[in-house]
Coordinates of C-alpha atoms and ligand atoms in Angstrom, one line a residue:
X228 CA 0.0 0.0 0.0
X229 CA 1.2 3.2 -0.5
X230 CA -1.2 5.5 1.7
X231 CA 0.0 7.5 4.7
X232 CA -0.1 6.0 8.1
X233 CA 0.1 7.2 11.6
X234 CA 3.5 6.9 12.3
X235 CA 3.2 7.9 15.7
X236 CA 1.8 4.3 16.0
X237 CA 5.7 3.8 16.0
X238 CA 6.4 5.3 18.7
X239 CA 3.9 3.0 21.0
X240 CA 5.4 0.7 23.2
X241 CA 4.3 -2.7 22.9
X242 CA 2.9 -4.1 25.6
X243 CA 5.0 -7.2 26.7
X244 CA 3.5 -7.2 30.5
X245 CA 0.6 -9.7 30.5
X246 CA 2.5 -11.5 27.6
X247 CA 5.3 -12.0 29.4
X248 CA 3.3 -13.0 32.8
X249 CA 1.4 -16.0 30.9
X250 CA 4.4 -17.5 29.0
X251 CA 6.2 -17.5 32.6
X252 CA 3.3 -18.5 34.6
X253 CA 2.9 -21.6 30.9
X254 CA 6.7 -22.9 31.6
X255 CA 6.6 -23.1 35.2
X256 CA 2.9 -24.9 35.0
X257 CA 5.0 -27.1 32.4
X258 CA 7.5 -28.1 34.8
X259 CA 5.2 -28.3 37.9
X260 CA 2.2 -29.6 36.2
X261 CA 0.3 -29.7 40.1
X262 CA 1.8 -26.4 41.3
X263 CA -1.0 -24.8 42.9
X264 CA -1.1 -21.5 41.3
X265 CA -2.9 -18.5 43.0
X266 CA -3.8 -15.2 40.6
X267 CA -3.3 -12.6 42.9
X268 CA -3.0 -10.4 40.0
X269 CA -6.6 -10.3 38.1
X270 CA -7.4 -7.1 37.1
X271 CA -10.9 -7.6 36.4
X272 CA -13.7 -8.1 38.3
X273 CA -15.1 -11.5 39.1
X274 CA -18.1 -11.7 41.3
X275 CA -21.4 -11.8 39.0
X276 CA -23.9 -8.6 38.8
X277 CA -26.6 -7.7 41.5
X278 CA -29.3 -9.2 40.5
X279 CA -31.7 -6.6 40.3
X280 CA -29.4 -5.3 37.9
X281 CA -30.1 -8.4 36.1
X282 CA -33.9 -7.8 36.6
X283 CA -33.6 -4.4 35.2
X284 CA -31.5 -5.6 31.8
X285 CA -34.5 -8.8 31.4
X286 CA -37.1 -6.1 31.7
X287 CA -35.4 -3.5 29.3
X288 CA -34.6 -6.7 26.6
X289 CA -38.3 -8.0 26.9
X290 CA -39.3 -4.2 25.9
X291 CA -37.1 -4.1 22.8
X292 CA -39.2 -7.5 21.5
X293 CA -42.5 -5.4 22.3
X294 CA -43.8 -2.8 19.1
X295 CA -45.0 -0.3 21.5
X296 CA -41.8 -0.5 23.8
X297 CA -39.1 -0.7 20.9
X298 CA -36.6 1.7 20.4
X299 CA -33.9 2.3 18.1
X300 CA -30.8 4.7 18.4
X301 CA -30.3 6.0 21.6
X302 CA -29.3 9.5 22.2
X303 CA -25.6 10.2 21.5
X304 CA -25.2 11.7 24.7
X305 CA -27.3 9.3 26.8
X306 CA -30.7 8.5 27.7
X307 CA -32.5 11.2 29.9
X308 CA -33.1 8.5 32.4
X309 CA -29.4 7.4 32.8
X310 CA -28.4 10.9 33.3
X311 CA -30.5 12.0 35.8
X312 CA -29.5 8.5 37.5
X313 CA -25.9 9.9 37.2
X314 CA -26.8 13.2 38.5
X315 CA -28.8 11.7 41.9
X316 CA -25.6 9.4 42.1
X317 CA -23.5 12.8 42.4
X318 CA -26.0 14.5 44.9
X319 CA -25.0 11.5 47.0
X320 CA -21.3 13.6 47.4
X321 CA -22.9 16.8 47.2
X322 CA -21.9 17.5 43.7
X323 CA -24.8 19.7 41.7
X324 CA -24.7 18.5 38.0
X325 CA -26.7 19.9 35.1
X326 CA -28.1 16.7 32.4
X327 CA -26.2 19.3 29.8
X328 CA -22.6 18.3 31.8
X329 CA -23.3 14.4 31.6
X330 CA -22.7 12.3 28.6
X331 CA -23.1 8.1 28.7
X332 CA -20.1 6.2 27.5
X333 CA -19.7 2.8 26.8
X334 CA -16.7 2.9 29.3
X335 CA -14.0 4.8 30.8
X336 CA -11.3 3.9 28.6
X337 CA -13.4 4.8 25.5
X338 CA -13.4 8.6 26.2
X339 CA -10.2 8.7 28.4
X340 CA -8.4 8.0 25.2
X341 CA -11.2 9.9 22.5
X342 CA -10.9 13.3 24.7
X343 CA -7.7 13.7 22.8
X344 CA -10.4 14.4 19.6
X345 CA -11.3 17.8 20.9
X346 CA -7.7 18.9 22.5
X347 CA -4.9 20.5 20.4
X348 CA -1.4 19.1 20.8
X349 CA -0.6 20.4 24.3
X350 CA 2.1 19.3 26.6
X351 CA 0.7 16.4 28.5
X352 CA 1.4 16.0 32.2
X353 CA 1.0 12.4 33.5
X354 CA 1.5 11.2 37.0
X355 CA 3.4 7.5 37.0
X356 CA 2.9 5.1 37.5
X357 CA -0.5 4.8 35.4
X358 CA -3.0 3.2 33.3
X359 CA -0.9 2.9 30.4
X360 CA -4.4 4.3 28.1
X361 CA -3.2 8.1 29.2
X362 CA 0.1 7.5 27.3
X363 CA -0.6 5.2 25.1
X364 CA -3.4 7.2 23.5
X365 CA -1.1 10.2 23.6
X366 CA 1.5 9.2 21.9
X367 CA -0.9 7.5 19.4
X368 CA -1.7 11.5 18.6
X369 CA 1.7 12.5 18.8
X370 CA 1.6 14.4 22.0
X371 CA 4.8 15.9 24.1
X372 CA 3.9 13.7 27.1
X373 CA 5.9 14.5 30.6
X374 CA 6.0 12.4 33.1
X375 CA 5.4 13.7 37.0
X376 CA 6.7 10.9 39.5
X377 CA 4.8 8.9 42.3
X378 CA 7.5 7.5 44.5
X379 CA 8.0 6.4 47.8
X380 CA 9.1 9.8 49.3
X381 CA 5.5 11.7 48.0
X382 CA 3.3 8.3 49.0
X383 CA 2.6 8.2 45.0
X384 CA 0.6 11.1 44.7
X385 CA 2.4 13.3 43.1
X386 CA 1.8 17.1 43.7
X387 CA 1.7 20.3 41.5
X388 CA 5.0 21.6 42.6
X389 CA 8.0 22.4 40.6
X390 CA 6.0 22.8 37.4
X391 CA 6.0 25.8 36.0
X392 CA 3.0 28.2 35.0
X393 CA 2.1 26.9 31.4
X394 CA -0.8 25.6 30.2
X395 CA -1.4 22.2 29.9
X396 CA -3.6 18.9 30.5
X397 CA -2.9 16.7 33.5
X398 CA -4.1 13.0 34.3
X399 CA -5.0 12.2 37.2
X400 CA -6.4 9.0 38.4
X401 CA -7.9 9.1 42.3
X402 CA -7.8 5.9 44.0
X403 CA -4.9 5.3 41.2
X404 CA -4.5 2.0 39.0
X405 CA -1.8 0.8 40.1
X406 CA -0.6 2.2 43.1
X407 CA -4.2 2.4 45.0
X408 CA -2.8 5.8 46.5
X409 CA -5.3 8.3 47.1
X410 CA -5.9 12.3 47.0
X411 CA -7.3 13.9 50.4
X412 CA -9.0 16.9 49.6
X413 CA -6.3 19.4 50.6
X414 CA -3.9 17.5 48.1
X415 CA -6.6 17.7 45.4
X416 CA -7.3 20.9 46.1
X417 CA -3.4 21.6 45.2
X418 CA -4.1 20.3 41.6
X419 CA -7.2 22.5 41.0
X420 CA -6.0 25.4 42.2
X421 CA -2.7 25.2 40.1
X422 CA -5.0 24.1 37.3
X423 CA -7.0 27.4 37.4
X424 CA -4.1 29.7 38.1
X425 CA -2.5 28.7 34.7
X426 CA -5.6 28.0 32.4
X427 CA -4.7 23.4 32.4
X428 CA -7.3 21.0 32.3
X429 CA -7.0 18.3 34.4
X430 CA -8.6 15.3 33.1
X431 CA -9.8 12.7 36.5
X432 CA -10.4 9.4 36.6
X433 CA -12.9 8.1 38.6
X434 CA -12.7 4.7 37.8
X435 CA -12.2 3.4 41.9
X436 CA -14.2 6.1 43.5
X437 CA -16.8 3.3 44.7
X438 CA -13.6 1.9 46.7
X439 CA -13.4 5.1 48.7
X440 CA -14.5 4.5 52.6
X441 CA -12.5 7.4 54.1
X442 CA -14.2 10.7 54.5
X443 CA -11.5 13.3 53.8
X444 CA -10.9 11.6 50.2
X445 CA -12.9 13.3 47.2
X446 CA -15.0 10.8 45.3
X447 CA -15.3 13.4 42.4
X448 CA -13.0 16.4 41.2
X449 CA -16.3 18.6 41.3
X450 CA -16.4 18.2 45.4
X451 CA -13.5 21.1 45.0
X452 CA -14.7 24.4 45.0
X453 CA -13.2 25.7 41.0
X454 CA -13.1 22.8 39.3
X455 CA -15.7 23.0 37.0
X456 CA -13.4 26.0 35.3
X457 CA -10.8 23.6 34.7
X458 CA -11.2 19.8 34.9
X459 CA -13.6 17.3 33.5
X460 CA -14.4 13.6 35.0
X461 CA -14.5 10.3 33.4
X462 CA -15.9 7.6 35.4
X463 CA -17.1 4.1 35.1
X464 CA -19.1 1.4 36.3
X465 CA -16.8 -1.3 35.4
X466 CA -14.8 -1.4 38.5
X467 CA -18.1 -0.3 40.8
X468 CA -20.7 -1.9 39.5
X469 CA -19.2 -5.2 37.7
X470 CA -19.7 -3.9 34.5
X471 CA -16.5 -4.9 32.4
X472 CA -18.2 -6.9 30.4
X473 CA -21.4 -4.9 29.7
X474 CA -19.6 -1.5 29.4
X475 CA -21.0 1.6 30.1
X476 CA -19.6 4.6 32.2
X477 CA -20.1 8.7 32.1
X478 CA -17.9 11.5 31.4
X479 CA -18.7 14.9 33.0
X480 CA -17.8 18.0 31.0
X481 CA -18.9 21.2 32.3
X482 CA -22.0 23.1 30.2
X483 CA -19.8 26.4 31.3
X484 CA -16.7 24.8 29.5
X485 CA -16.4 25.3 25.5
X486 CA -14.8 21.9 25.2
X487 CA -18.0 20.5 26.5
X488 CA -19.8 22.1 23.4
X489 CA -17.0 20.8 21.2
X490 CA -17.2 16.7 23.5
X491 CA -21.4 17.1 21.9
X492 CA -20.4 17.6 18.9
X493 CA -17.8 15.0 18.3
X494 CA -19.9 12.5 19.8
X495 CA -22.6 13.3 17.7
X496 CA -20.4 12.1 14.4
X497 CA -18.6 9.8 15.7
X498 CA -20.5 7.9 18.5
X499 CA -23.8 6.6 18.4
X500 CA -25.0 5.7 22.0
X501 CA -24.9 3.1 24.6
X502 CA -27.5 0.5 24.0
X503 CA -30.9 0.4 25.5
X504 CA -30.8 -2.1 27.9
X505 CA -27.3 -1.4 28.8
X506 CA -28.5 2.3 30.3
X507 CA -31.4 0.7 31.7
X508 CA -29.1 -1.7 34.1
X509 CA -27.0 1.3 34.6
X510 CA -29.7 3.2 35.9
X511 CA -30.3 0.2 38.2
X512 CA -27.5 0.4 39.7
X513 CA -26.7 3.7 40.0
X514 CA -29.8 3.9 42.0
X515 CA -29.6 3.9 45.9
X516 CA -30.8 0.1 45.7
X517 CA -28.5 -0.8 42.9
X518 CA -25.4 1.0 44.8
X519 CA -26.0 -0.9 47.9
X520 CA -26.5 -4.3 46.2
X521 CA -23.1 -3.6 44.7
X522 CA -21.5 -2.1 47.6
X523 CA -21.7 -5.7 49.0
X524 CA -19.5 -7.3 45.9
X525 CA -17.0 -4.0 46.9
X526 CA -17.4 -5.3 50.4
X527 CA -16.1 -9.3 49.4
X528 CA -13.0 -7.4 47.9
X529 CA -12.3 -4.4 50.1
X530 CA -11.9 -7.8 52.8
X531 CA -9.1 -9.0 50.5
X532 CA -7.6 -5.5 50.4
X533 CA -7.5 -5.2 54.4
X534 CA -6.2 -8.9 54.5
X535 CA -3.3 -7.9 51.7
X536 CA -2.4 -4.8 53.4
X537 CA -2.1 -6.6 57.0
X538 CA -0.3 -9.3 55.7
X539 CA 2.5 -6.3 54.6
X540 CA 2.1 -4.3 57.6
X541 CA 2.8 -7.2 59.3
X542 CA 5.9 -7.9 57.2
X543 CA 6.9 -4.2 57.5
X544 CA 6.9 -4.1 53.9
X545 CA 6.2 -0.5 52.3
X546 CA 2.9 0.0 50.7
X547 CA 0.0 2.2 48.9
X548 CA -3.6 0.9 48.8
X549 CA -5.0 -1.9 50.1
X550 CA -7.3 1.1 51.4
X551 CA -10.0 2.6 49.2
X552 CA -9.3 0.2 46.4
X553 CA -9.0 -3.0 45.1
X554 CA -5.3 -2.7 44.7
X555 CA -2.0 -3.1 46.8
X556 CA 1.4 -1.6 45.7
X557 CA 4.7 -3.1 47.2
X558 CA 8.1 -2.2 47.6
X559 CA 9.5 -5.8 46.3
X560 CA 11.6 -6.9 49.6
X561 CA 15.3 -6.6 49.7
X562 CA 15.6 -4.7 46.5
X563 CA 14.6 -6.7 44.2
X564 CA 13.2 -5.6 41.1
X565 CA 9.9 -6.0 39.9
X566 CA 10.7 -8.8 38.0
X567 CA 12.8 -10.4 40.3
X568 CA 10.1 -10.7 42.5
X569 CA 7.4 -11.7 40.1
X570 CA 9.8 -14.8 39.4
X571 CA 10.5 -15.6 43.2
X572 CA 7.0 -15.2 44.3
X573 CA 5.5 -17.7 41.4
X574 CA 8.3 -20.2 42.6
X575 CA 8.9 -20.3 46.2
X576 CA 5.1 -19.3 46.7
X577 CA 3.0 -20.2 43.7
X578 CA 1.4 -17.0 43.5
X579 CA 1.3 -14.8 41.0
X580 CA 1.0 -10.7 40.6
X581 CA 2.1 -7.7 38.6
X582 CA 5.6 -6.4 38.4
X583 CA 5.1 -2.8 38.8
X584 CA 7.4 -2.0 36.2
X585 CA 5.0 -2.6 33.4
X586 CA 3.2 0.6 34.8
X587 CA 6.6 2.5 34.6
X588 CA 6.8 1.4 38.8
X589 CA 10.4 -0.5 38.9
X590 CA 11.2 -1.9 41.8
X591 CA 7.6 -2.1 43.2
X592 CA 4.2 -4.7 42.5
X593 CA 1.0 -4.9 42.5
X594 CA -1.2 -7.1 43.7
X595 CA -5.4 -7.0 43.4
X596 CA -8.5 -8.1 45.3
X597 CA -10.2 -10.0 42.8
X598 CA -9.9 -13.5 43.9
X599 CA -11.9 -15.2 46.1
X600 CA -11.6 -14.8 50.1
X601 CA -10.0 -18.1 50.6
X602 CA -7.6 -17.9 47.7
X603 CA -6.3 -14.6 49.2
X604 CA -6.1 -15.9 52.4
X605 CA -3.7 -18.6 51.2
X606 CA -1.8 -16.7 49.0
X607 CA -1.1 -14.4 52.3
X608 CA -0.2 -17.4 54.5
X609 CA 2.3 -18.5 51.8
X610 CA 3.5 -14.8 51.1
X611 CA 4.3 -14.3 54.7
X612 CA 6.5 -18.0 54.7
X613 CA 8.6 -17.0 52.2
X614 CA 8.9 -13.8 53.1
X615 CA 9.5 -13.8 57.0
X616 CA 12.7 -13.4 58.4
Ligands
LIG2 C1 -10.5 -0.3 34.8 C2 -10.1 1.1 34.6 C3 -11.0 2.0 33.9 C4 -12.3 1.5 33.4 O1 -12.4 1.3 32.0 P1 -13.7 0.8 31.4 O2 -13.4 1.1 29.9 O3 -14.8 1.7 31.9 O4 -13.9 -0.6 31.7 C5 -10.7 3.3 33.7 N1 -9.5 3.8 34.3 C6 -8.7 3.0 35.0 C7 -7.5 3.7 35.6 C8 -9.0 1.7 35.2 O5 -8.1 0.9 35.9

């Protein structure tokens, strides 16, 4: 062919991480053929969907079979219904939302990696470790992405200090994938204000917020008095709710914010809705049944988390999370790099997690909540043999 491509396709790392995890985890299964392997590094939910979230997809399917009840193309922007769901959900943290600021996604990584549609090339801020969608999908568009560190000294949550008074757009991701680390309000409040004060936009992920169970952390950028001159909020129910495989999450733009006129337009060419019966089981569970019935699945994993983040404390081993969210970051013991300690805890402990440094986190490790009580509780007891002095 002799067309033009993207070449800044080039200039995408390839992603060798879970690659590499499965052909290890493959030839040690080869040579120990009983090993009894523990995941302790899913990164997906697994418990199965409330049913009256169930109830409410049945009822929504059984209308779209119906002449009277059929419907065909959804809104672009989302039902009415599933945005006023969305907004009660917000009132819940005292956050006042217009339906005009609320658009329906079919998922968080969707429009965390489309925003780039309506943005110019600006210089990219992105805390790291991270979801590798913020770079990926920047260097996809040939952005100048800079990196701002999370390390041991700041807890992993980087602060807006040292930068310098330019404009640009900042990722941030509070509870954080992978680190679990957390914003307080004050520290949030850092970002915002140093966001208006030089004209950035700070893009938030919301993914975890469902995790959260201590007051002073913000569930949503829009608890912060200025941010709707300055940030916008993508959240999902994947993580919340147990929708991963049904997909459908929000983004929050500001009506007062020209980009938001700019998001409604874009989606109107190049999106065409989130299906019926999709909105209609996010709707469910957005509601205050629906959020208690999956507040219980949180519940089963948050139990993990505390049992992970013992077993460490126990161990004196430095970590983030294990505390509003479903994820536990690790110093690997003695110095070890991330590698290093993927290999010695599938062999001397059968148990498998994430070496940090496929999120740009050498040195540390991530482990997740995701598998069941028992299985944690064993992978802890064999963690700690190996591992105690
Ligand atoms: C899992 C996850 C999401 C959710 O993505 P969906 O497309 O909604 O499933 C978003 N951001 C982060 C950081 C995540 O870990």
């Amino acid at each position: 062919m002799k067309i033009k491509l993207n070449e800044n396709f080039k200039n995408v790392s390839e992603s060798y991480l879970f690659s590499t995890i499965n052909k290890k985890v493959a030839e040690y299964k080869e040579q120990n053929p009983n090993a009894p392997i523990i995941k302790m590094g899913i990164g997906d939910v697994t418990l199965p969907l409330p049913k009256i979230v169930i109830d409410a997809m049945l009822k929504a399917t059984r209308e779209m079979g119906e002449i009277d009840t059929f419907r065909g193309y959804p809104p672009e922007w989302g039902y009415t219904f599933t945005k006023e769901a969305v907004q009660k959900y917000y009132k819940n943290y005292n956050v006042s939302l217009t339906l005009d600021d609320i658009f329906i996604s079919d998922g968080a990584k969707t429009d965390v990696s489309n925003i780039l549609d309506i943005l110019g090339h600006n210089e990219v801020y992105i805390t790291s470790p991270v979801y590798p969608v913020y770079i990926d999908s920047n260097t996809m568009n040939g952005n100048s992405i800079h990196i701002i560190e999370g390390n041991k000294g700041n807890r992993f949550l980087p602060l807006p200090v040292g930068l310098d008074n330019s404009a640009k757009v900042i990722y941030l991701c509070s509870p954080n994938n992978p680190t679990g680390a957390s914003y307080t309000y004050d520290e949030l409040k850092m970002w915002v204000d140093y966001a208006k004060s030089t004209g950035s936009l700070i893009i938030f992920d919301s993914a975890y917020e469902a995790f959260i169970e201590d007051k002073n952390i913000p569930h949503s950028i829009f608890e912060l008095e200025g941010a709707r001159e300055c940030a916008l909020e993508i959240g999902s129910l994947s993580k919340s709710c147990g929708f991963t495989g049904v997909r459908c999450g929000y983004t929050i733009i500001p009506a007062n914010l020209e980009i938001n006129k700019i998001w409604k337009r874009r989606e109107a060419t190049k999106f065409n809705g989130v299906s019926y019966v999709t909105q209609r089981a996010a709707e469910q569970a957005l509601s205050p049944e629906g959020v208690k019935a999956c507040q219980e699945n949180i519940a089963y994993y948050k139990r993990n988390a505390k049992a992970l983040a013992e077993c460490f404390d126990e161990l004196g081993i430095f970590y983030t999370g294990g505390h509003n969210s479903p994820y536990i970051w690790l110093e690997c013991p003695n110095g070890m790099k991330s590698w290093d300690f993927f290999d010695f805890l599938l062999t001397k402990a059968n148990v498998i997690g994430t070496p940090g440094v496929g999120f740009g986190g050498e040195g540390y490790f991530r482990l997740t909540s995701f598998n069941t009580y028992e299985n944690t509780l064993e992978a802890i007891e064999r963690i700690k043999k190996v591992l105690k002095k």
